[in-house]
Amino acid sequence: MSSLPKLSRFNDNVLSKYQIYNSIFTTLPFDTIGDTAVLLPLLHKVCEEGFKLGKNPTEIINHFFKKYQENPSEKEKTDILFHFIQFIERQVVLFDAIEDAAFSEVNNMDGFGTLRGSKEAASLNNKKEELKAYLEDFKVRIVLTAHPTQFYPGSVLGIITDLDEAIQKDDLLLIKKLLAQLGKTPFYKKAKPSPFDEAVSLVWYLEHVFYHSVPKIYNYIQNNVYDGEPLDNEIIDLGFWPGGDRDGNPFVTTEITLNVAERLRQSILRNYYRDVRRLKRRFTFDGVQEILARIEKRLYKHVVRSYSKVNFSQKILLEELSAAREIIKTKHDSLFIEELDDFINKVRIFGFHFASLDIRQDSRVHHQAFTQIVEDLQKIGDTTFPENFNNLTEAEQIKILAVVKGKIDPTTLTDKISIDTIESMYALKEIQKRNGERGANRYIISNNQTALNVMQTFAMLNLCGFENELPVDVIPLFETVEDLKNAEDVMRTLYTNRSYRYHLEKRKNKQTIMLGFSDGTKDGGYLMANWGIFKAKEALTKVSREFDIEVIFFDGRGGPPARGGGKTHQFYASLGPTIEDKEIQLTIQGQTISSNFGTKASSQYNLEQLLSSGIKNDIFTKDQLNDEHRKLMEDLAENSYQTYVDFKKHPKFLPYLEKMSTLKYYAKTNIGSRPSKRSNSDTLDFSALRAIPFVGSWSQLKQNVPGFFGVGTALKKYEDEGRFDEIVAFYNASDFFRTLLENSMMSLTKSFFGLTAYMAEDPEYGAFWNIIHDEYKTTKRLLLKLAGHTELMENFPVGKASIEMREQIVLPLLTIQQYALKQIQELQKSEGNEKELEIYEKMVMRSLFGNINASRNSA
């Protein structure tokens, strides 16, 4: 590791190399790319100078064509702009690859926040035994989701991986060839991917990244914390949503769920097969070779021949490997035993499932399905539910739901939603039979509002032929501000229900509860969402401890701070003893997968950061909010919430998003399989609007409203009252509060109001734009004052430098997008040429991709 400061290492290994390889890229002999490569720097300069002079995107683009083109036709103009889009998309990929390749050089892989750092800190503080005890139970579960914020097709992901390796080796010839390949490879998908396609894309990361990085971490803990002794805890679990997440996605069918589970099984067994073949080259000893040959043959049947009979399992495989290990240890001097141990650990961690497939559905869909199921059963004379069931009180219904058992035949049901729901539950049984219980043992209820929502799901699962014990965790997801407030009462009702309590006893007295940052922010604004979730976790911890239940929090986080992202490891490290923290569970979405876990080095580093955040919070520091801090946080959150709610109620709020942003174009991109809203209505309904296009649209405008709006107004109240020093003291004393505001600073850093300053003069939306801009200025000024800084992200220079470079790369792309949006508005006013309108809409849509990937956590 270089002794140079981190920023110097970033400048040398990322920025300097980008300049070199980008200059090579611009000289490659592509069709028309030569002109594009020459003209793009000129456009970039025109953009920079134009925005400084207060020009709008239309003026900037027109000035560019006037200055550097001789009377171009409209077609020539749009062709050039599309070439710029294509070129910038590839520049983003190049920067991604260079940054990934330099990851180990820029980041200290053994420093603060890594496992080695935690182990050494524990040793220095005589806390190694505490560390060992903690790691016997503590886990991190990251759940890969296919939310539509990542558009790279598999072919481009492959090029990024190869570029990464070539850059690390400084193989200039191969780099030139790969850049040429990049220039000729399509970036956009001609057809919308199916949920199965999305699953296949994410399985790539499981096979090429997590299969290697996760066991490396496990091996380190086993050898350096437990001194080589076996560890009865996987430490890191992987979850998987594509193919199982039915919420708002009509394209997820039971067949796709089963096919994805089978793909996961085939993928892990294929990796095992390759490893066993490699091990055979090492273990050429009597007794061992025969065992490995037997394992290889069985794996061959399951992988190459897709052998479907369930006569092979994780348990059988581990027994065989244990027998081989004993022979190596007792008869062959433990020769190469560490290689076998590595493989044994992989089998312990990944089983026959690779990643656990979660099933998720909306409570409103469940209620509709369940109501119809009751009616259908009653019509055929089934007495499971009394005739007056739907007229009973909620408490009376719950009492009945707690004890129902049976085996519904889906063919007797009359409603498609009911059939789909029940079949998805039967799929859990089938997956467990093939992949083991860990293959699929969680059912998540999104938009959960009541205990009845949970018990309806519980009852439906119990009507699907599970015999004595239900091997499935029923997980409520609380999302809105109101639902978070009611969560404690919901769980108390469940914990006091005798049947549900018995179910939890059989699930090791553990209850997983999911909390939605994305929809929480969309509903209540940045501060209220985070504070509401913090308080909900405290209340849920308290009520769970009261009933001797270990609550496990599963955080539905997106990439940016507006959706619970940002520096997540710092957030977990800042939680105090009032919040249960035996496990960290969170969703990893969109381009956050590729940016934080896209390579073995970045995956290992970020997983270790999450592990160390739990260790730090539990063993080394307890950052507990005192009563004064709580009052301040409550007041700030309430003021921020009211400001945000008033903003949402503004009559121009939805029209502004519809007309002035890229919102409607998210649905037209072929990024993800899921619709951009939950309803089929032609009118925009805020409650049905998904958080991803909502947050993403603000990001494309470079306004990032959900990541800061209301924060400035809340802080200003204290400045106006002469009490700002109280907030400063709170900021300096609390890791939680500081992390919260530092993540908001990231949202501000990625904002650029010069891009849309022309909207201030718009007769319809000018006043609304000024509301946003004023709040931005207030928030920025007061956050800088609070932190004692002169510029945003001053204490994170490498993150700031990366953001600045990415924003610089896409500045012309953002300008082109705004230019196209303005052209669309003018054409719609004059009922202009439909073909021309289509071209500019395509331009907006295509420009989304590069902007999304450049931000790395834009939605």
Coordinates of C-alpha atoms in Angstrom, one line a residue, residues 353-854:
H353 CA -29.1 -22.4 -3.0
F354 CA -26.3 -19.8 -3.6
A355 CA -28.6 -17.0 -2.5
S356 CA -32.0 -17.1 -0.7
L357 CA -34.8 -16.2 -3.0
D358 CA -37.3 -14.0 -1.1
I359 CA -41.0 -13.8 -2.1
R360 CA -42.6 -10.4 -1.8
Q361 CA -46.1 -9.1 -2.4
D362 CA -48.2 -6.0 -1.5
S363 CA -50.6 -6.4 1.4
R364 CA -53.4 -4.9 -0.7
V365 CA -53.0 -7.7 -3.2
H366 CA -53.0 -10.2 -0.4
H367 CA -56.2 -8.8 1.1
Q368 CA -57.9 -9.1 -2.3
A369 CA -56.6 -12.6 -2.9
F370 CA -57.5 -13.8 0.6
T371 CA -61.0 -12.3 0.5
Q372 CA -61.6 -14.2 -2.7
I373 CA -60.1 -17.4 -1.3
V374 CA -62.6 -17.3 1.6
E375 CA -65.5 -16.8 -0.8
D376 CA -64.4 -19.6 -3.1
L377 CA -63.9 -22.1 -0.2
Q378 CA -67.3 -21.2 1.2
K379 CA -68.9 -21.8 -2.2
I380 CA -67.6 -25.4 -2.4
G381 CA -68.8 -26.1 1.2
D382 CA -65.4 -25.9 2.8
T383 CA -65.8 -25.1 6.6
T384 CA -62.3 -23.6 7.2
F385 CA -63.8 -20.2 7.6
P386 CA -67.2 -19.5 9.1
E387 CA -69.9 -18.0 6.8
N388 CA -69.8 -14.6 8.6
F389 CA -66.0 -14.4 8.5
N390 CA -65.8 -11.2 6.5
N391 CA -68.2 -9.5 8.9
L392 CA -66.1 -10.3 12.0
T393 CA -63.9 -7.7 13.8
E394 CA -60.2 -7.7 13.0
A395 CA -59.4 -9.3 16.4
E396 CA -61.9 -12.1 15.7
Q397 CA -60.5 -12.7 12.3
I398 CA -57.0 -12.9 13.6
K399 CA -58.1 -15.5 16.1
I400 CA -59.4 -17.8 13.3
L401 CA -56.4 -17.0 11.0
A402 CA -53.9 -18.1 13.6
V403 CA -55.1 -21.7 13.7
V404 CA -56.2 -22.6 10.1
K405 CA -54.4 -25.5 8.4
G406 CA -55.0 -27.3 5.2
K407 CA -54.0 -27.8 1.6
I408 CA -55.9 -25.6 -0.9
D409 CA -56.2 -26.8 -4.4
P410 CA -55.4 -23.8 -6.6
T411 CA -57.6 -25.2 -9.4
T412 CA -60.7 -24.7 -7.2
L413 CA -60.0 -20.9 -7.0
T414 CA -61.8 -18.5 -9.4
D415 CA -59.6 -15.4 -9.3
K416 CA -56.2 -15.1 -11.0
I417 CA -54.7 -13.0 -8.2
S418 CA -55.7 -15.7 -5.6
I419 CA -54.3 -18.5 -7.8
D420 CA -51.0 -16.6 -8.4
T421 CA -50.7 -15.9 -4.6
I422 CA -51.3 -19.5 -3.5
E423 CA -49.1 -20.9 -6.3
S424 CA -46.2 -18.6 -5.2
M425 CA -46.5 -20.1 -1.7
Y426 CA -46.5 -23.7 -3.0
A427 CA -43.4 -22.7 -4.9
L428 CA -41.6 -22.1 -1.6
K429 CA -42.2 -25.8 -0.7
E430 CA -40.8 -26.9 -4.1
I431 CA -37.7 -24.7 -3.8
Q432 CA -37.0 -25.9 -0.3
K433 CA -37.2 -29.5 -1.5
R434 CA -34.6 -28.9 -4.3
N435 CA -32.4 -26.2 -2.8
G436 CA -32.7 -26.7 0.9
E437 CA -34.7 -24.6 3.4
R438 CA -32.4 -21.6 2.9
G439 CA -33.3 -21.6 -0.8
A440 CA -36.5 -19.7 -0.1
N441 CA -37.8 -19.3 3.4
R442 CA -39.0 -15.7 3.7
Y443 CA -42.2 -14.1 2.6
I444 CA -42.3 -10.3 2.7
I445 CA -45.5 -8.2 2.9
S446 CA -44.9 -4.8 1.5
N447 CA -47.1 -1.8 2.5
N448 CA -47.9 -3.7 5.7
Q449 CA -50.3 -1.6 7.8
T450 CA -52.0 -4.0 10.3
A451 CA -51.5 -7.2 12.2
L452 CA -54.3 -8.6 10.0
N453 CA -52.1 -8.1 6.9
V454 CA -49.5 -10.4 8.5
M455 CA -52.0 -13.0 9.7
Q456 CA -53.7 -13.3 6.3
T457 CA -50.4 -14.2 4.8
F458 CA -49.6 -16.5 7.7
A459 CA -52.9 -18.3 7.2
M460 CA -52.5 -18.6 3.4
L461 CA -49.1 -20.2 4.0
N462 CA -50.6 -22.6 6.4
L463 CA -53.2 -23.5 3.8
C464 CA -50.5 -24.7 1.4
G465 CA -49.7 -28.1 2.8
F466 CA -46.9 -27.2 5.2
E467 CA -47.5 -29.8 7.8
N468 CA -46.7 -29.3 11.5
E469 CA -44.3 -26.4 11.4
L470 CA -44.1 -23.5 8.9
P471 CA -40.5 -23.3 7.7
V472 CA -41.0 -19.7 6.4
D473 CA -40.4 -16.3 8.1
V474 CA -43.3 -13.9 7.6
I475 CA -41.8 -10.4 7.3
P476 CA -43.9 -7.3 7.5
L477 CA -42.5 -4.3 5.6
F478 CA -43.4 -0.9 7.1
E479 CA -42.9 2.0 4.7
T480 CA -44.9 5.2 5.3
V481 CA -44.5 7.6 8.2
E482 CA -47.9 6.5 9.6
D483 CA -47.1 2.8 9.2
L484 CA -43.7 3.2 11.0
K485 CA -45.6 4.9 14.0
N486 CA -48.1 1.9 14.1
A487 CA -45.4 -0.8 13.8
E488 CA -45.0 -1.4 17.5
D489 CA -48.7 -2.0 18.0
V490 CA -48.8 -4.4 15.0
M491 CA -46.0 -6.5 16.4
R492 CA -47.4 -6.5 20.0
T493 CA -50.6 -7.9 18.6
L494 CA -48.6 -10.7 16.8
Y495 CA -46.4 -11.5 19.8
T496 CA -49.4 -11.9 22.0
N497 CA -51.1 -14.3 19.6
R498 CA -50.4 -17.8 20.9
S499 CA -50.2 -19.5 17.5
Y500 CA -47.9 -16.9 16.0
R501 CA -45.7 -16.9 19.1
Y502 CA -45.4 -20.7 18.8
H503 CA -44.4 -20.2 15.2
L504 CA -41.6 -17.8 16.3
E505 CA -40.4 -20.3 18.9
K506 CA -39.9 -22.8 16.0
R507 CA -38.0 -20.1 14.1
K508 CA -35.5 -19.7 17.0
N509 CA -37.4 -16.8 18.5
K510 CA -36.4 -14.5 15.8
Q511 CA -38.6 -12.0 13.9
T512 CA -37.4 -10.2 10.8
I513 CA -39.0 -6.8 10.2
M514 CA -38.4 -4.8 7.0
L515 CA -38.3 -1.0 7.0
G516 CA -38.6 0.9 3.7
F517 CA -36.3 4.0 3.4
S518 CA -37.2 4.7 -0.2
D519 CA -41.0 5.0 0.2
G520 CA -40.5 6.6 3.7
T521 CA -38.5 9.4 2.1
K522 CA -40.9 9.8 -0.7
D523 CA -43.7 10.0 1.8
G524 CA -42.2 12.1 4.6
G525 CA -39.0 13.7 3.4
Y526 CA -35.4 13.0 4.2
L527 CA -35.1 13.8 7.9
M528 CA -38.5 12.4 8.9
A529 CA -38.0 9.2 7.1
N530 CA -34.6 8.5 8.7
W531 CA -35.8 9.6 12.2
G532 CA -39.1 7.8 11.8
I533 CA -37.2 4.6 11.0
F534 CA -34.8 5.1 13.9
K535 CA -37.7 5.6 16.3
A536 CA -39.5 2.6 14.9
K537 CA -36.5 0.4 15.3
E538 CA -36.2 1.5 19.0
A539 CA -39.9 0.8 19.6
L540 CA -39.7 -2.5 17.8
T541 CA -36.5 -3.5 19.7
K542 CA -38.2 -2.7 23.0
V543 CA -41.4 -4.6 22.4
S544 CA -39.5 -7.6 21.0
R545 CA -37.1 -7.7 24.0
E546 CA -40.2 -7.6 26.2
F547 CA -41.4 -10.9 24.6
D548 CA -37.9 -12.4 24.5
I549 CA -37.9 -12.2 20.7
E550 CA -34.7 -11.2 18.8
V551 CA -35.8 -8.7 16.2
I552 CA -33.8 -8.5 13.0
F553 CA -34.1 -5.4 10.9
F554 CA -34.1 -5.7 7.2
D555 CA -33.6 -2.2 5.6
G556 CA -35.0 -1.6 2.1
R557 CA -32.3 0.8 0.9
G558 CA -31.7 2.3 -2.5
G559 CA -28.4 3.7 -3.8
P560 CA -28.6 7.5 -3.0
P561 CA -29.1 9.1 0.4
A562 CA -32.7 10.0 -0.6
R563 CA -33.4 6.2 -0.5
G564 CA -31.4 5.3 2.5
G565 CA -28.1 4.8 0.7
G566 CA -25.0 6.9 0.8
K567 CA -22.4 5.7 3.4
T568 CA -24.4 2.9 4.9
H569 CA -21.6 1.4 6.9
Q570 CA -21.3 4.7 8.8
F571 CA -25.0 4.6 9.5
Y572 CA -24.9 1.1 11.0
A573 CA -21.8 2.0 13.1
S574 CA -23.8 5.0 14.6
L575 CA -26.7 2.9 16.0
G576 CA -26.8 2.7 19.8
P577 CA -27.8 0.0 22.3
T578 CA -31.5 0.8 22.0
I579 CA -31.6 -0.8 18.6
E580 CA -31.1 -4.5 18.1
D581 CA -28.1 -5.2 15.9
K582 CA -27.4 -8.9 15.9
E583 CA -27.8 -8.8 12.1
I584 CA -27.4 -6.2 9.4
Q585 CA -29.7 -6.8 6.5
L586 CA -30.2 -4.5 3.5
T587 CA -31.1 -4.4 -0.1
I588 CA -28.4 -3.6 -2.7
Q589 CA -30.0 -2.1 -5.8
G590 CA -29.3 -1.1 -9.3
Q591 CA -25.9 0.4 -10.1
T592 CA -25.0 0.2 -6.4
I593 CA -24.4 -3.5 -7.0
S594 CA -21.8 -2.8 -9.7
S595 CA -20.3 0.2 -8.0
N596 CA -19.9 -1.2 -4.5
F597 CA -19.8 -5.0 -5.2
G598 CA -18.8 -5.2 -8.9
T599 CA -15.3 -6.5 -8.3
K600 CA -13.7 -8.9 -5.9
A601 CA -11.8 -6.1 -4.2
S602 CA -14.7 -3.7 -3.8
S603 CA -17.0 -6.5 -2.7
Q604 CA -14.6 -7.7 0.0
Y605 CA -13.9 -4.1 1.2
N606 CA -17.6 -3.1 1.4
L607 CA -18.7 -6.3 3.0
E608 CA -15.9 -5.9 5.6
Q609 CA -17.0 -2.3 6.2
L610 CA -20.6 -3.5 7.0
L611 CA -19.3 -6.3 9.2
S612 CA -17.0 -3.8 11.0
S613 CA -19.8 -1.3 11.5
G614 CA -21.7 -3.9 13.5
I615 CA -18.5 -4.8 15.5
K616 CA -17.7 -1.1 16.2
N617 CA -21.3 -0.4 17.4
D618 CA -21.5 -3.4 19.7
I619 CA -17.9 -3.8 21.0
F620 CA -16.1 -0.5 20.8
T621 CA -18.5 2.4 20.9
K622 CA -22.1 3.0 21.8
D623 CA -23.4 6.3 20.3
Q624 CA -26.5 6.8 22.4
L625 CA -28.7 9.9 21.9
N626 CA -29.5 11.8 25.1
D627 CA -32.8 13.4 25.9
E628 CA -31.7 16.8 24.6
H629 CA -30.5 15.3 21.3
R630 CA -33.8 13.5 20.9
K631 CA -35.8 16.7 21.4
L632 CA -33.7 18.4 18.8
M633 CA -34.0 15.6 16.4
E634 CA -37.7 15.3 16.9
D635 CA -38.2 19.1 16.3
L636 CA -35.9 19.1 13.2
A637 CA -37.7 16.1 11.7
E638 CA -41.2 17.6 12.4
N639 CA -40.2 21.0 10.9
S640 CA -38.6 19.3 7.9
Y641 CA -41.6 17.0 7.5
Q642 CA -44.1 19.9 7.4
T643 CA -42.0 21.8 4.9
Y644 CA -41.8 18.7 2.7
V645 CA -45.5 17.9 3.0
D646 CA -46.4 21.5 2.1
F647 CA -44.1 21.2 -0.9
K648 CA -45.8 18.0 -2.0
K649 CA -49.2 19.7 -1.7
H650 CA -48.1 22.5 -4.0
P651 CA -50.4 22.5 -7.1
K652 CA -47.4 22.4 -9.4
F653 CA -45.7 19.5 -7.7
L654 CA -46.9 16.6 -9.9
P655 CA -47.3 18.7 -13.1
Y656 CA -43.7 19.9 -12.7
L657 CA -42.5 16.3 -12.5
E658 CA -44.7 15.2 -15.4
K659 CA -43.8 18.1 -17.7
M660 CA -40.3 19.3 -16.7
S661 CA -38.6 16.1 -15.7
T662 CA -37.7 12.8 -17.2
L663 CA -40.3 10.9 -15.1
K664 CA -42.4 9.5 -17.9
Y665 CA -39.4 8.3 -19.8
Y666 CA -38.4 5.8 -17.1
A667 CA -41.3 3.6 -18.2
K668 CA -40.1 3.7 -21.8
T669 CA -36.5 2.6 -21.2
N670 CA -35.9 -1.2 -21.3
I671 CA -33.9 -1.1 -18.1
G672 CA -36.1 -3.3 -15.8
S673 CA -39.1 -5.6 -16.1
R674 CA -41.2 -3.8 -13.5
P675 CA -43.6 -1.0 -14.4
S676 CA -42.7 2.5 -13.1
K677 CA -46.0 2.8 -11.1
R678 CA -48.3 0.4 -9.4
S679 CA -51.5 1.3 -11.1
N680 CA -52.5 1.3 -14.8
S681 CA -54.1 4.7 -14.6
D682 CA -53.1 7.3 -17.3
T683 CA -53.1 10.1 -14.7
L684 CA -50.2 10.4 -12.3
D685 CA -51.1 9.2 -8.8
F686 CA -48.4 10.1 -6.3
S687 CA -49.2 7.1 -4.0
A688 CA -48.8 4.7 -6.9
L689 CA -45.6 6.2 -8.1
R690 CA -42.5 4.1 -7.4
A691 CA -39.7 5.6 -5.4
I692 CA -37.1 4.8 -8.1
P693 CA -38.5 6.9 -11.0
F694 CA -39.5 9.6 -8.4
V695 CA -36.0 10.0 -6.9
G696 CA -34.3 9.3 -10.3
S697 CA -36.2 12.1 -12.0
W698 CA -35.0 14.6 -9.5
S699 CA -31.5 13.2 -10.0
Q700 CA -31.7 13.7 -13.8
L701 CA -32.8 17.3 -13.2
K702 CA -29.7 17.6 -10.9
Q703 CA -32.0 18.9 -8.2
N704 CA -32.0 15.8 -5.8
V705 CA -35.0 17.1 -3.9
P706 CA -35.7 14.0 -1.8
G707 CA -32.2 14.1 -0.4
F708 CA -32.3 17.5 1.2
F709 CA -35.7 19.3 0.9
G710 CA -36.9 20.5 4.3
V711 CA -33.4 20.1 5.9
G712 CA -32.5 23.8 5.4
T713 CA -35.8 25.1 6.7
A714 CA -35.5 23.0 9.8
L715 CA -32.0 24.2 10.5
K716 CA -32.9 27.8 9.7
K717 CA -35.4 27.8 12.5
Y718 CA -32.6 27.4 15.0
E719 CA -30.4 30.0 13.3
D720 CA -33.3 32.5 13.5
E721 CA -33.9 31.8 17.2
G722 CA -30.2 32.2 18.0
R723 CA -29.9 28.5 19.0
F724 CA -27.7 27.2 16.2
D725 CA -24.9 26.4 18.6
E726 CA -27.2 23.6 20.0
I727 CA -27.3 22.0 16.6
V728 CA -23.6 22.3 16.2
A729 CA -23.1 20.6 19.5
F730 CA -25.5 17.8 18.5
Y731 CA -23.7 17.4 15.2
N732 CA -20.3 17.1 16.9
A733 CA -21.6 14.7 19.6
S734 CA -23.7 12.3 17.6
D735 CA -22.4 9.9 14.9
F736 CA -26.0 9.2 13.8
F737 CA -26.9 12.9 13.2
R738 CA -23.5 13.6 11.6
T739 CA -23.8 10.6 9.2
L740 CA -27.4 11.7 8.3
L741 CA -26.3 15.2 7.4
E742 CA -23.1 14.1 5.6
N743 CA -25.2 11.8 3.4
S744 CA -27.5 14.8 2.6
M745 CA -24.4 16.8 1.7
M746 CA -23.7 14.1 -1.0
S747 CA -27.1 14.8 -2.5
L748 CA -26.3 18.5 -2.6
T749 CA -22.9 17.8 -4.2
K750 CA -24.6 16.0 -7.0
S751 CA -27.0 18.9 -7.6
F752 CA -26.4 21.5 -10.3
F753 CA -29.1 24.2 -10.5
G754 CA -27.4 26.0 -13.3
L755 CA -28.7 23.2 -15.6
T756 CA -32.3 24.2 -15.0
A757 CA -31.9 27.9 -14.1
Y758 CA -33.9 28.8 -17.3
M759 CA -37.0 27.3 -15.5
A760 CA -37.0 30.3 -13.2
E761 CA -38.3 32.4 -16.0
D762 CA -41.0 29.9 -17.0
P763 CA -44.5 31.6 -16.6
E764 CA -46.0 28.4 -15.2
Y765 CA -43.2 26.7 -13.2
G766 CA -40.8 29.6 -12.4
A767 CA -42.1 30.2 -8.9
F768 CA -42.0 26.5 -8.1
W769 CA -38.4 26.1 -9.4
N770 CA -37.5 29.0 -7.1
I771 CA -39.0 27.3 -4.1
I772 CA -36.7 24.3 -4.8
H773 CA -33.6 26.5 -5.4
D774 CA -34.1 28.6 -2.3
E775 CA -34.3 25.5 -0.2
Y776 CA -31.2 24.1 -1.8
K777 CA -29.3 27.3 -1.1
T778 CA -30.5 27.4 2.5
T779 CA -29.6 23.8 3.1
K780 CA -26.2 24.1 1.6
R781 CA -25.3 27.3 3.5
L782 CA -26.4 25.9 6.8
L783 CA -24.8 22.5 6.4
L784 CA -21.5 24.1 5.6
K785 CA -21.9 26.4 8.6
L786 CA -22.8 23.4 10.8
A787 CA -19.8 21.4 9.7
G788 CA -17.4 24.3 9.7
H789 CA -16.5 23.7 6.1
T790 CA -16.1 25.9 3.1
E791 CA -17.3 23.3 0.5
L792 CA -19.5 20.2 0.5
M793 CA -17.9 16.8 1.2
E794 CA -14.7 18.6 2.4
N795 CA -13.9 15.7 4.7
F796 CA -14.4 13.0 1.9
P797 CA -12.0 14.3 -0.7
V798 CA -11.8 11.1 -2.8
G799 CA -15.6 10.7 -3.0
K800 CA -15.9 14.4 -3.9
A801 CA -13.2 14.1 -6.6
S802 CA -15.0 11.0 -8.1
I803 CA -18.3 12.8 -8.1
E804 CA -16.8 15.9 -9.7
M805 CA -15.1 13.9 -12.5
R806 CA -18.3 12.0 -13.2
E807 CA -20.3 15.2 -13.3
Q808 CA -17.8 16.7 -15.6
I809 CA -18.0 13.7 -18.0
V810 CA -21.8 13.9 -18.3
L811 CA -22.2 17.7 -18.4
P812 CA -22.7 17.7 -22.2
L813 CA -25.1 14.7 -21.8
L814 CA -27.2 16.6 -19.2
T815 CA -27.2 19.7 -21.5
I816 CA -28.4 17.6 -24.4
Q817 CA -31.1 16.0 -22.3
Q818 CA -32.5 19.4 -21.2
Y819 CA -32.2 20.7 -24.8
A820 CA -34.3 17.7 -26.0
L821 CA -36.9 18.2 -23.2
K822 CA -37.3 21.8 -24.2
Q823 CA -37.6 20.9 -27.9
I824 CA -40.4 18.4 -26.9
Q825 CA -42.2 21.1 -25.0
E826 CA -42.1 23.5 -28.0
L827 CA -43.2 20.8 -30.4
Q828 CA -46.2 19.9 -28.2
K829 CA -47.2 23.5 -27.9
S830 CA -47.3 23.9 -31.7
E831 CA -48.6 20.4 -32.4
G832 CA -45.4 19.8 -34.3
N833 CA -44.0 17.0 -36.4
E834 CA -44.7 13.6 -34.8
K835 CA -41.5 12.1 -36.2
E836 CA -39.4 14.9 -34.8
L837 CA -41.1 14.6 -31.5
E838 CA -40.3 10.9 -31.5
I839 CA -36.6 11.6 -32.2
Y840 CA -36.3 14.0 -29.2
E841 CA -38.1 11.6 -26.9
K842 CA -35.7 8.9 -27.9
M843 CA -32.9 11.4 -27.2
V844 CA -34.2 12.0 -23.6
M845 CA -34.6 8.3 -23.0
R846 CA -31.1 7.4 -24.3
S847 CA -29.5 10.2 -22.2
L848 CA -31.0 8.7 -19.1
F849 CA -28.6 5.7 -19.2
G850 CA -25.3 7.6 -19.1
N851 CA -26.5 9.9 -16.4
I852 CA -27.7 7.0 -14.2
N853 CA -24.5 5.1 -14.5
A854 CA -22.3 8.1 -14.0

